[in-house]
Coordinates of N, CA, C and O in Angstrom, one line a residue:
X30 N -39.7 0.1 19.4 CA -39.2 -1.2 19.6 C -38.4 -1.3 20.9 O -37.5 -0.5 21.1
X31 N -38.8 -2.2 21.9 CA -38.4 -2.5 23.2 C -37.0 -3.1 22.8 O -36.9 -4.1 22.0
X32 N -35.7 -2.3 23.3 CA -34.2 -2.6 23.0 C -33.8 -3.7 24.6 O -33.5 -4.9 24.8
X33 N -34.1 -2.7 25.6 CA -33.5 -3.2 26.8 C -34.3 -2.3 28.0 O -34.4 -1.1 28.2
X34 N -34.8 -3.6 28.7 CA -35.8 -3.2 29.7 C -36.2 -3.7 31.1 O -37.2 -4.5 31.2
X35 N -35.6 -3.4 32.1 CA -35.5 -4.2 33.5 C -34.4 -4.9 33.6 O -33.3 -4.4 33.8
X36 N -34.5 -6.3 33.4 CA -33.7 -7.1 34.2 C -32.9 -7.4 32.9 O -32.0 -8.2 32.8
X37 N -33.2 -6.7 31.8 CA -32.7 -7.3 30.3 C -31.5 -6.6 30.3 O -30.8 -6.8 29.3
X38 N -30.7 -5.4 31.3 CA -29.4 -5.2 31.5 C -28.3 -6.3 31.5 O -27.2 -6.3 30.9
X39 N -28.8 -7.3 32.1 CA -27.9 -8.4 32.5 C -26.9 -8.6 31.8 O -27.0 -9.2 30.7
X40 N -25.6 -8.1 32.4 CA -24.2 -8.6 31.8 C -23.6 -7.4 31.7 O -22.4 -7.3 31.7
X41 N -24.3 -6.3 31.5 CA -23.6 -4.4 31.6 C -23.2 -4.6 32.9 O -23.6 -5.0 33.9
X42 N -21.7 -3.8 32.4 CA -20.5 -3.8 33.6 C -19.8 -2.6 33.5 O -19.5 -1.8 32.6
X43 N -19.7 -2.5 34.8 CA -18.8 -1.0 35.2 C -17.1 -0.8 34.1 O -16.1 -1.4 34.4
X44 N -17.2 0.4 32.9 CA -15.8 0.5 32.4 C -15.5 2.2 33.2 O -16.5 3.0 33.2
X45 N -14.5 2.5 33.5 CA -14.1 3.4 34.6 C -12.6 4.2 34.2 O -11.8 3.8 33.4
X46 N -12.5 5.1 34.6 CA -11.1 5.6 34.3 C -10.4 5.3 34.8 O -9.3 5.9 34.7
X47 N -10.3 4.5 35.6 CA -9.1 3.8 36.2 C -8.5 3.0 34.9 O -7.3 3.0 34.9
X48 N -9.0 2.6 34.1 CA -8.1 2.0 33.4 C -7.3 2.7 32.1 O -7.0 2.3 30.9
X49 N -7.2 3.6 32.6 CA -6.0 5.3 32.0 C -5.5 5.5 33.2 O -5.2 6.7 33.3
X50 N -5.3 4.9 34.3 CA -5.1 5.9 35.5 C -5.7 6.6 36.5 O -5.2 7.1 37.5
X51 N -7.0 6.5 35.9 CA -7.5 7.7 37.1 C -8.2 7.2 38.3 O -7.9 6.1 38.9
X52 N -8.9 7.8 38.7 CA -9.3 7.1 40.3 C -10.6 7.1 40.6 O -10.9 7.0 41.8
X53 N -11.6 7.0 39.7 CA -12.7 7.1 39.5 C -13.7 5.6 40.1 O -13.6 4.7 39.3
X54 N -14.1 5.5 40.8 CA -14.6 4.3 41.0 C -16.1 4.2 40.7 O -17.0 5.0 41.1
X55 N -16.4 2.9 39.8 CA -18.7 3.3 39.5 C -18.8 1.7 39.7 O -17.7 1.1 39.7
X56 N -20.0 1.2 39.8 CA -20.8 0.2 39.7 C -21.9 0.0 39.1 O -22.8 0.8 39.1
X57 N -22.0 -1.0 38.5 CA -23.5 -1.5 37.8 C -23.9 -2.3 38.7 O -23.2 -3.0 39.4
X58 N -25.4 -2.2 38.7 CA -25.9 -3.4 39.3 C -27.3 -3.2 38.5 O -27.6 -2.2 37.8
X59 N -28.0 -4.5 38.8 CA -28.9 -5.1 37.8 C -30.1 -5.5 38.3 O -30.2 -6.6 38.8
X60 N -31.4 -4.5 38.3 CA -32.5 -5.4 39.3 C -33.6 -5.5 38.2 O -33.5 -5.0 37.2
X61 N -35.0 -6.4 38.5 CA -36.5 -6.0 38.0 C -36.6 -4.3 37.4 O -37.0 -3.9 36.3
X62 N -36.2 -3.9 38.3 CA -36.5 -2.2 37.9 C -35.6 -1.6 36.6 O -36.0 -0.7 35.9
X63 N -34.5 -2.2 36.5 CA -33.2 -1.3 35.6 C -31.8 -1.6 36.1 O -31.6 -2.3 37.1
X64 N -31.1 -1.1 35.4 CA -29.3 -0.6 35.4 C -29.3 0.7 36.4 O -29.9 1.7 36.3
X65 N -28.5 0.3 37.1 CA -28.0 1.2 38.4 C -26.6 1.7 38.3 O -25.8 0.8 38.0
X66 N -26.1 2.7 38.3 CA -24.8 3.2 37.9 C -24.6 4.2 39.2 O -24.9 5.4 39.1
X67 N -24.2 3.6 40.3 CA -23.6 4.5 41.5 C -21.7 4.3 41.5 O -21.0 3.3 41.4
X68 N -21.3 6.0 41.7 CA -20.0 6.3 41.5 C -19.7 7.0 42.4 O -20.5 7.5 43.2
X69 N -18.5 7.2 42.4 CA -17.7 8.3 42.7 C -16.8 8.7 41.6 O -16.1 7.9 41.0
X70 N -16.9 10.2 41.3 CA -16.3 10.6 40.2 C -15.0 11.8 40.6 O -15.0 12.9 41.1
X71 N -13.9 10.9 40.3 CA -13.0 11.9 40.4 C -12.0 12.4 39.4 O -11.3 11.7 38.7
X72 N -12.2 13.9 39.3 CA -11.8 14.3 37.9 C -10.1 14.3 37.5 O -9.7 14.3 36.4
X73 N -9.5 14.4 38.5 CA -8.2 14.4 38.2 C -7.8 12.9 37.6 O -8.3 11.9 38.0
X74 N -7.0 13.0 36.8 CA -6.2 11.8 36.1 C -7.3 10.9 35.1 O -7.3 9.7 35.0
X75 N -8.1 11.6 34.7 CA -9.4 10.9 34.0 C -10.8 11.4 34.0 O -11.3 12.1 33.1
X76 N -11.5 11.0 35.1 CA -12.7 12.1 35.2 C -14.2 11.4 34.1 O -14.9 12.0 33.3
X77 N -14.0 10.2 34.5 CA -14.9 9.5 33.9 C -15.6 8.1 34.5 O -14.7 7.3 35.0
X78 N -17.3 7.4 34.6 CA -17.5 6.3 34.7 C -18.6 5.8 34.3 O -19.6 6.6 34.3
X79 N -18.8 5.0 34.1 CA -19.7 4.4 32.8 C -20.1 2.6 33.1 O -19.5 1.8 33.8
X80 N -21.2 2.4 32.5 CA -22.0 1.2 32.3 C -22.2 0.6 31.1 O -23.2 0.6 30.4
X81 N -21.1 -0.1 30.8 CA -21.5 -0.9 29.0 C -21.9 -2.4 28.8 O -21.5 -3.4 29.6
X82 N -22.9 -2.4 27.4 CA -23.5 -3.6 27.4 C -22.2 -4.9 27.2 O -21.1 -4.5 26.9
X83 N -22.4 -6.1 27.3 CA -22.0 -6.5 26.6 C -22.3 -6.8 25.5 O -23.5 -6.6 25.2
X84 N -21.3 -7.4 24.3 CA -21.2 -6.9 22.8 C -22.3 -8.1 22.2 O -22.2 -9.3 22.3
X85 N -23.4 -7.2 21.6 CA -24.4 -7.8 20.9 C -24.0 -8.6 19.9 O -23.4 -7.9 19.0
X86 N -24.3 -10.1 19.6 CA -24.2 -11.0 18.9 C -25.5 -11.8 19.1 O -26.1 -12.1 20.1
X87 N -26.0 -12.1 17.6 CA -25.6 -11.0 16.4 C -26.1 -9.3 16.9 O -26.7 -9.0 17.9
X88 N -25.5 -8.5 16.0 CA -25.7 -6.8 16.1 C -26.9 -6.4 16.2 O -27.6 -7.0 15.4
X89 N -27.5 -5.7 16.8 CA -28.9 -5.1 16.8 C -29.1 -4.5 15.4 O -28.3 -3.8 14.8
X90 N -30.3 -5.0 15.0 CA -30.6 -4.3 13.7 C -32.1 -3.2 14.0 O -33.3 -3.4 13.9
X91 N -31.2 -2.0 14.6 CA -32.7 -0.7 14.4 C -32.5 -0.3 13.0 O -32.6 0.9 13.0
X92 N -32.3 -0.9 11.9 CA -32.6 0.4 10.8 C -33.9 0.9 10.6 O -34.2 1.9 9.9
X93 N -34.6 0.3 11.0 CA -36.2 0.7 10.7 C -36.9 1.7 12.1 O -38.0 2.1 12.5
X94 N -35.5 1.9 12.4 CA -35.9 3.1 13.7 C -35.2 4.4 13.4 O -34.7 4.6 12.3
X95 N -35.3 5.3 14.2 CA -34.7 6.6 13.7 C -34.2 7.7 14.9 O -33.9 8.9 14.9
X96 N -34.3 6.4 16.3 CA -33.8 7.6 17.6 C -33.5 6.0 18.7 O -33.6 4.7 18.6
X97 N -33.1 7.0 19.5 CA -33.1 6.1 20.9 C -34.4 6.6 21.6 O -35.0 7.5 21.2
X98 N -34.7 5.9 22.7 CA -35.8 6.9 23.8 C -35.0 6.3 24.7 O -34.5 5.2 24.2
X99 N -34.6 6.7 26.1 CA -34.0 6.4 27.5 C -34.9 6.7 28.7 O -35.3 7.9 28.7
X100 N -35.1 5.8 29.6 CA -36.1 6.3 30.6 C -35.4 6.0 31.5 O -35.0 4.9 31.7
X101 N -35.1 7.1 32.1 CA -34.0 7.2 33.4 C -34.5 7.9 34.5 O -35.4 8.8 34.4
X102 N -33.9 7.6 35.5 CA -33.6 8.8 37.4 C -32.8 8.9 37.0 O -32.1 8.1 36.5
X103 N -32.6 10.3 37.1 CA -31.4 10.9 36.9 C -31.0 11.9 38.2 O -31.8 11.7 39.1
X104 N -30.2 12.8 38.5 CA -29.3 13.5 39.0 C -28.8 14.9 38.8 O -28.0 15.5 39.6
X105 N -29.4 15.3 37.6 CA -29.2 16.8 37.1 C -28.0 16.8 35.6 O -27.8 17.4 34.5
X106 N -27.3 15.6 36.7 CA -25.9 15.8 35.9 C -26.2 15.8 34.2 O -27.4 15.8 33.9
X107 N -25.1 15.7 33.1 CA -25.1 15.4 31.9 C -24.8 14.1 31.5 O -23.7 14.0 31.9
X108 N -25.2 12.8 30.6 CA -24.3 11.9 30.3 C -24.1 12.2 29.0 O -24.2 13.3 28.6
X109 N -23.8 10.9 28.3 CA -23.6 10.8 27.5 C -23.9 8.7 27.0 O -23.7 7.7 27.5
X110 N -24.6 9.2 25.5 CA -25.0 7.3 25.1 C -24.0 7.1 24.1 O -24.3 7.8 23.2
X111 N -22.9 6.2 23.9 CA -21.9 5.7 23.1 C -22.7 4.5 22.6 O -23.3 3.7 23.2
X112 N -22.6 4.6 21.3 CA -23.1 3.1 20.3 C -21.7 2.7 19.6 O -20.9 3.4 18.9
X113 N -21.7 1.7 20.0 CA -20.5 1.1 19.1 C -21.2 0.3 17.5 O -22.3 -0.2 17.5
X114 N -20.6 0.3 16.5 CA -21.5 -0.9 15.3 C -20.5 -1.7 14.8 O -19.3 -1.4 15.0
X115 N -20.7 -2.4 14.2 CA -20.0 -3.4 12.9 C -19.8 -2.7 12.1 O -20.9 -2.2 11.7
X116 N -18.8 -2.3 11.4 CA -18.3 -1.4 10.5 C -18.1 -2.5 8.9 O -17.5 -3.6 8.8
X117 N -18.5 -2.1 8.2 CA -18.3 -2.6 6.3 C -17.1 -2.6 6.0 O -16.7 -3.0 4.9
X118 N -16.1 -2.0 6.9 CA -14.3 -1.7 6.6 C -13.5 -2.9 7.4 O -12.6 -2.7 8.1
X119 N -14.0 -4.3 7.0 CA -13.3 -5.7 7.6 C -13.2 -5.0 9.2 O -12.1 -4.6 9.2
X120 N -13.5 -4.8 10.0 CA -13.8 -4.4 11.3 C -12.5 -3.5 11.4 O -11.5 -3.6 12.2
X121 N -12.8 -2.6 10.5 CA -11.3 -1.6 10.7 C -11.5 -1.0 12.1 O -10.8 -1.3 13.0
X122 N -12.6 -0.1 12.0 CA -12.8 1.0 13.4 C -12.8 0.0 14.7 O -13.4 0.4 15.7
X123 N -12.5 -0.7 14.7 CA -12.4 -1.6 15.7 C -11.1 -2.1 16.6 O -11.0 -2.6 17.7
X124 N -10.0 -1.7 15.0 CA -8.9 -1.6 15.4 C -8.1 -0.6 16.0 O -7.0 -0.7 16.5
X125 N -8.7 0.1 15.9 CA -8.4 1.7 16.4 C -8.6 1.5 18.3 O -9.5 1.4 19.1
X126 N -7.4 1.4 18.4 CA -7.3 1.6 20.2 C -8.4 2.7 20.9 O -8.0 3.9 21.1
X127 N -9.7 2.2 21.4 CA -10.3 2.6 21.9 C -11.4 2.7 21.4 O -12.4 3.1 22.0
X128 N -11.5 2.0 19.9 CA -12.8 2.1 18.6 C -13.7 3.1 18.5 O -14.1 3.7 19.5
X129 N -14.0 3.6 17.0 CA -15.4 4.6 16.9 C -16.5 4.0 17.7 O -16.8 2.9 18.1
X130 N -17.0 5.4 17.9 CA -18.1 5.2 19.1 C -19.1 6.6 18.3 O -18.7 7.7 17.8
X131 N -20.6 6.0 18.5 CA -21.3 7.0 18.0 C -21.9 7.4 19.3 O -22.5 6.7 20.1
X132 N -21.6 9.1 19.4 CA -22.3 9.6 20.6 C -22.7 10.6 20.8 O -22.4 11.4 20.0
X133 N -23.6 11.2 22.0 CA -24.4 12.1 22.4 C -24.8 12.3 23.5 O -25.2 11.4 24.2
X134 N -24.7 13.5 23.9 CA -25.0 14.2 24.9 C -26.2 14.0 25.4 O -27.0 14.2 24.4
X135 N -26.8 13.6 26.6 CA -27.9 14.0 27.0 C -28.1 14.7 28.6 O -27.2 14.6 29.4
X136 N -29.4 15.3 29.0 CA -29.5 15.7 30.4 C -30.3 15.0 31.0 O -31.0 14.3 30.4
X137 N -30.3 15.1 32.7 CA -31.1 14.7 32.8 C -32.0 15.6 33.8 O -31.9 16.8 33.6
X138 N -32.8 15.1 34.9 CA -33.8 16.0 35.6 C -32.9 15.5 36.9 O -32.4 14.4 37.0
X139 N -32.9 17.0 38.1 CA -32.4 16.6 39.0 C -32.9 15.9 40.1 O -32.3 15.6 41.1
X140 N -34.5 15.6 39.9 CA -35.5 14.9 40.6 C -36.4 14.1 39.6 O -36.9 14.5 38.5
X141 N -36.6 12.9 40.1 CA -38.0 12.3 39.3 C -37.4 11.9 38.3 O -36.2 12.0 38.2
X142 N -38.3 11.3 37.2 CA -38.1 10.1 36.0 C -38.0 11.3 34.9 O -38.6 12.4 35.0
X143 N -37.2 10.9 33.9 CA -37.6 11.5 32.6 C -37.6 10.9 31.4 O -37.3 9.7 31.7
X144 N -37.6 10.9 30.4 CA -37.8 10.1 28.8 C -36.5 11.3 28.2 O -36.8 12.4 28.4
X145 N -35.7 11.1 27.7 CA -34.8 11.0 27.0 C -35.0 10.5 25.3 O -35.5 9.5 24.9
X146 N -34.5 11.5 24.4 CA -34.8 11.0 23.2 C -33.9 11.4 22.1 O -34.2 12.5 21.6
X147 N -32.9 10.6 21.7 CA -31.7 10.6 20.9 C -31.7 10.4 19.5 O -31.4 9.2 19.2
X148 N -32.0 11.1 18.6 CA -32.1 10.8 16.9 C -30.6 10.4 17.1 O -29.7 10.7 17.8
X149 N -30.8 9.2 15.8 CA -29.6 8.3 15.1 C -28.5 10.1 15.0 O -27.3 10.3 15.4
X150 N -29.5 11.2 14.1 CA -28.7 11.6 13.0 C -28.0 12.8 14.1 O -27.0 13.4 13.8
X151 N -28.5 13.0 15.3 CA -27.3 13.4 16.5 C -26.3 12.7 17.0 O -25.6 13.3 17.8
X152 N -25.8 11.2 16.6 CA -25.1 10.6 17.3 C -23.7 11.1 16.3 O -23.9 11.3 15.1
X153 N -22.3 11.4 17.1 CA -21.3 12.0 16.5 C -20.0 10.8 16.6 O -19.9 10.0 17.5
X154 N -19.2 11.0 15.5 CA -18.2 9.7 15.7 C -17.1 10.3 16.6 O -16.7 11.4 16.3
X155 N -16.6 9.9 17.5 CA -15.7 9.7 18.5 C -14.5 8.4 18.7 O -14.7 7.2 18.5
X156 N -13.4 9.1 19.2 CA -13.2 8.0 19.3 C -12.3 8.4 21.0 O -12.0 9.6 21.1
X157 N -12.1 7.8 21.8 CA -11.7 8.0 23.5 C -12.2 10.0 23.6 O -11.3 10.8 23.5
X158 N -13.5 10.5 23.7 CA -13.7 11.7 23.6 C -13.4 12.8 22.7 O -13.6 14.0 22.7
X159 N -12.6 11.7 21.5 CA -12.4 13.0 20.3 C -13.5 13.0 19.3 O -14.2 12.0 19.1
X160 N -13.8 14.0 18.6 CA -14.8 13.9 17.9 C -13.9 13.4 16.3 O -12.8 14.0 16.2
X161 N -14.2 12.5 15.4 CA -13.5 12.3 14.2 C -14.5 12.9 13.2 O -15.7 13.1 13.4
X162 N -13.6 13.2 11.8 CA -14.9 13.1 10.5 C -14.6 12.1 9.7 O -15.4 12.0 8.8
X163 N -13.4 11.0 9.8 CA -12.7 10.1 9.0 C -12.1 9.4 9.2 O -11.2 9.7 10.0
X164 N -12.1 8.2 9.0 CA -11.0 7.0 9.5 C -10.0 7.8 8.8 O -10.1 8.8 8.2
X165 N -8.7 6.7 9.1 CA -7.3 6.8 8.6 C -7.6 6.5 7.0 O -8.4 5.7 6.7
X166 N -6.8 7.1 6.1 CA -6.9 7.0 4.9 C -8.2 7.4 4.1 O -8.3 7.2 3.0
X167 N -8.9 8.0 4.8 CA -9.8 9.2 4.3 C -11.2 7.9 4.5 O -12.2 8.3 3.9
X168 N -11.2 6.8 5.0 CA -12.4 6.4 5.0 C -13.3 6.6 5.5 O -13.2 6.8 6.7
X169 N -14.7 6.6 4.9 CA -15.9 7.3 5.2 C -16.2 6.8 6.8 O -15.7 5.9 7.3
X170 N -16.9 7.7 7.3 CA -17.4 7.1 8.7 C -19.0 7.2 8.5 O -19.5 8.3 8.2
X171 N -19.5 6.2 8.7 CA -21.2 6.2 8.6 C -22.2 5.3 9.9 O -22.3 4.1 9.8
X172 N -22.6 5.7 10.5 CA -23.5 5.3 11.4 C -24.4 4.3 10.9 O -25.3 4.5 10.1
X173 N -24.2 2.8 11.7 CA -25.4 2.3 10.8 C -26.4 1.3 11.8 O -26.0 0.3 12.4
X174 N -27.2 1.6 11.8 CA -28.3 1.2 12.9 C -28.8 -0.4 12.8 O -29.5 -0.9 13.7
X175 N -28.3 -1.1 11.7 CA -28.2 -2.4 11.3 C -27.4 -3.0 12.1 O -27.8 -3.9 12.8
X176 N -26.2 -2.6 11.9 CA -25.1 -3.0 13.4 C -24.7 -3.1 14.4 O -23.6 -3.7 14.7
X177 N -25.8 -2.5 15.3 CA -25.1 -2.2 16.8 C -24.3 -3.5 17.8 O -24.6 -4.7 17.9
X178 N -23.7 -2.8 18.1 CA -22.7 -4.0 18.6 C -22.4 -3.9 20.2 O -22.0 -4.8 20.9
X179 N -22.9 -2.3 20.5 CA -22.6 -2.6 21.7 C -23.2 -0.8 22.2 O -23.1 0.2 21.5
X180 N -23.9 -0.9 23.8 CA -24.3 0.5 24.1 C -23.5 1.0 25.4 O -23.5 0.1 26.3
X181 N -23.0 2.1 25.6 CA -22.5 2.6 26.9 C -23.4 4.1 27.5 O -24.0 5.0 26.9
X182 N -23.2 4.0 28.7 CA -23.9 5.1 29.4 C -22.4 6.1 29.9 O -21.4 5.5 30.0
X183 N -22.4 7.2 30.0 CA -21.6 7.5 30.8 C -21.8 9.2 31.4 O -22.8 9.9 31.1
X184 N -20.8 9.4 32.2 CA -20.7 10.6 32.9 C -19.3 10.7 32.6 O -18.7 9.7 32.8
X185 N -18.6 11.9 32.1 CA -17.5 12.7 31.5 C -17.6 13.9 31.8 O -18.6 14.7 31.7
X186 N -16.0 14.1 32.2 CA -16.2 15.7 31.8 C -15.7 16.0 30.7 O -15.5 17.2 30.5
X187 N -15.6 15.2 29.8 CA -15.9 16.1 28.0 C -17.5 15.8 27.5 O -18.4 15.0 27.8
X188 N -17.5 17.0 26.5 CA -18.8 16.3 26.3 C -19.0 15.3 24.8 O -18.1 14.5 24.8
X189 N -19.9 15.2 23.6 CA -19.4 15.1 22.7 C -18.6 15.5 21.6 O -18.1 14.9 20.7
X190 N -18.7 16.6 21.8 CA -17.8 17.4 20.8 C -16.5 17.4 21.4 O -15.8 18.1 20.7
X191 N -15.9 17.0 22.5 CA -15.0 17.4 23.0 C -14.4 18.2 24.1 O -13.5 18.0 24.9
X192 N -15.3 19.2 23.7 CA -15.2 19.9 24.7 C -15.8 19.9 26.7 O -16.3 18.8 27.2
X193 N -15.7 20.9 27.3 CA -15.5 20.2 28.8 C -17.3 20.3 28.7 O -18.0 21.1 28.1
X194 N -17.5 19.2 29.5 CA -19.1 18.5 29.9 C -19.7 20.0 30.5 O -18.9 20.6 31.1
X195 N -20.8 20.4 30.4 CA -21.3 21.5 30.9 C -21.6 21.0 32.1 O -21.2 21.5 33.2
X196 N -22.1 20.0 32.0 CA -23.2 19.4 33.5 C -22.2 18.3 34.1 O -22.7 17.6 35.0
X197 N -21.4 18.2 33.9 CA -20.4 17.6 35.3 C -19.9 17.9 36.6 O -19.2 18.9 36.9
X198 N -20.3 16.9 37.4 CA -19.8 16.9 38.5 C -19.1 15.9 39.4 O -19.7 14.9 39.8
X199 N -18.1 16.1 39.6 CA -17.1 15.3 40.5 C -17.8 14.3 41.4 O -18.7 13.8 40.7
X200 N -17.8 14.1 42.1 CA -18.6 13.4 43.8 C -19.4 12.1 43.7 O -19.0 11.3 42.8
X201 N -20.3 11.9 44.4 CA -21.0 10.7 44.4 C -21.9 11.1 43.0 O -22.0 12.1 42.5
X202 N -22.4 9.9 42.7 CA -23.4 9.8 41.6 C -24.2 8.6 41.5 O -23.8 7.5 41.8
X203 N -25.7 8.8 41.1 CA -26.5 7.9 40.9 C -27.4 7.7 39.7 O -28.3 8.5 39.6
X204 N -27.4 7.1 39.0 CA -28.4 6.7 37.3 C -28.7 6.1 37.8 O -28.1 5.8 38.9
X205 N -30.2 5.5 37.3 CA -31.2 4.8 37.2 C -31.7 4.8 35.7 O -32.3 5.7 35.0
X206 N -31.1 3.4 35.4 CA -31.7 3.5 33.5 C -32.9 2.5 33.6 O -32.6 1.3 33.8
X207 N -34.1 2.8 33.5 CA -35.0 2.0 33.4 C -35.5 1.2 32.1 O -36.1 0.2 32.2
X208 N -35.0 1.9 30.7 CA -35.1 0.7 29.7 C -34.6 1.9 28.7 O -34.6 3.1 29.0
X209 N -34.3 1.6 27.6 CA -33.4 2.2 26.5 C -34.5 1.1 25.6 O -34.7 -0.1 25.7
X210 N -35.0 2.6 24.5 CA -35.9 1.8 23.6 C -35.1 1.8 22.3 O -33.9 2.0 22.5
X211 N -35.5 1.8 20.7 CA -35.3 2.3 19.7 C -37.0 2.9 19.2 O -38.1 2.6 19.6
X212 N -36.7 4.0 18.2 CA -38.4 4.3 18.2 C -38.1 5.4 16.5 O -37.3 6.2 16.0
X213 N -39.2 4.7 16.3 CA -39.7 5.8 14.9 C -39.0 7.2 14.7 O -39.3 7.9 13.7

């Protein structure tokens, strides 16, 4: 199922660490071809820059899917894909300064196009790079592909678990997302 494909980016916008402080500067831009994410990444005081949709209304409903596919230029580096959803908990996780975010690691090729392919049941709950197993009060945290509410790209130096990104790097940077599918 075609999610988002060329010029169907429109409205994904640069979110950056500068807004923690840090000094990181990125850009989205939007052509025929895809989502463009050129940065500069600087790791002190944050060490992060990213490209997020705006928030799907109504929610994307993949339940009848079971992965992402991402067709990107990439750079060598590592990102990472954040799904945000509508939560069954009166939009509790939403209240949480910084909200659950379902996510995953990916790489990419340091030359030339590659396909990218993200099962639902790898995406991990996070919330600002922490990994969670529970809301507050012991509520369940469940991924639901009925929901999606919103998708981000990024470059971090954590990775999803937390820990520091293998494949990061500081300096200039270039993505090329050419369409983000959902698929069987």
């Amino acid at each position: 199922m075609q999610v988002i494909r060329g010029d169907g980016f429109s409205g994904w916008h640069a979110l950056n660490d500068t807004v923690m402080g840090g000094r990181s500067s990125g850009l989205c831009t939007v052509s025929s071809r895809g989502l463009r994410l050129e940065a500069e990444v600087v790791e002190q005081g944050g060490g992060f820059v990213s490209c997020r949709s705006p928030i799907f209304s109504p929610p994307l409903d993949l339940s009848a899917q079971a992965a992402f596919e991402l067709e990107l230029q990439g750079d060598g580096r590592h990102y990472k894909l954040a799904v945000a959803c509508a939560d069954g908990v009166a939009g509790l996780t939403e209240m949480i300064p910084g909200g659950v975010r379902w996510v995953a690691n990916f790489a990419t090729e340091a030359e030339g196009p590659c396909r990218v392919r993200i099962p639902f049941a790898q995406l991990r709950a996070s919330i600002r790079a922490r990994p969670i197993e529970a809301l507050p009060l012991g509520l369940p945290l469940r991924f639901d592909p009925a929901r999606i509410t919103r998708l981000q790209i990024l470059h971090s130096k954590f990775g999803d678990d937390g820990s520091a990104n293998p494949g990061f790097r500081a300096g200039p940077l270039s993505l090329e997302v050419m369409a983000i599918d959902a698929v069987a």
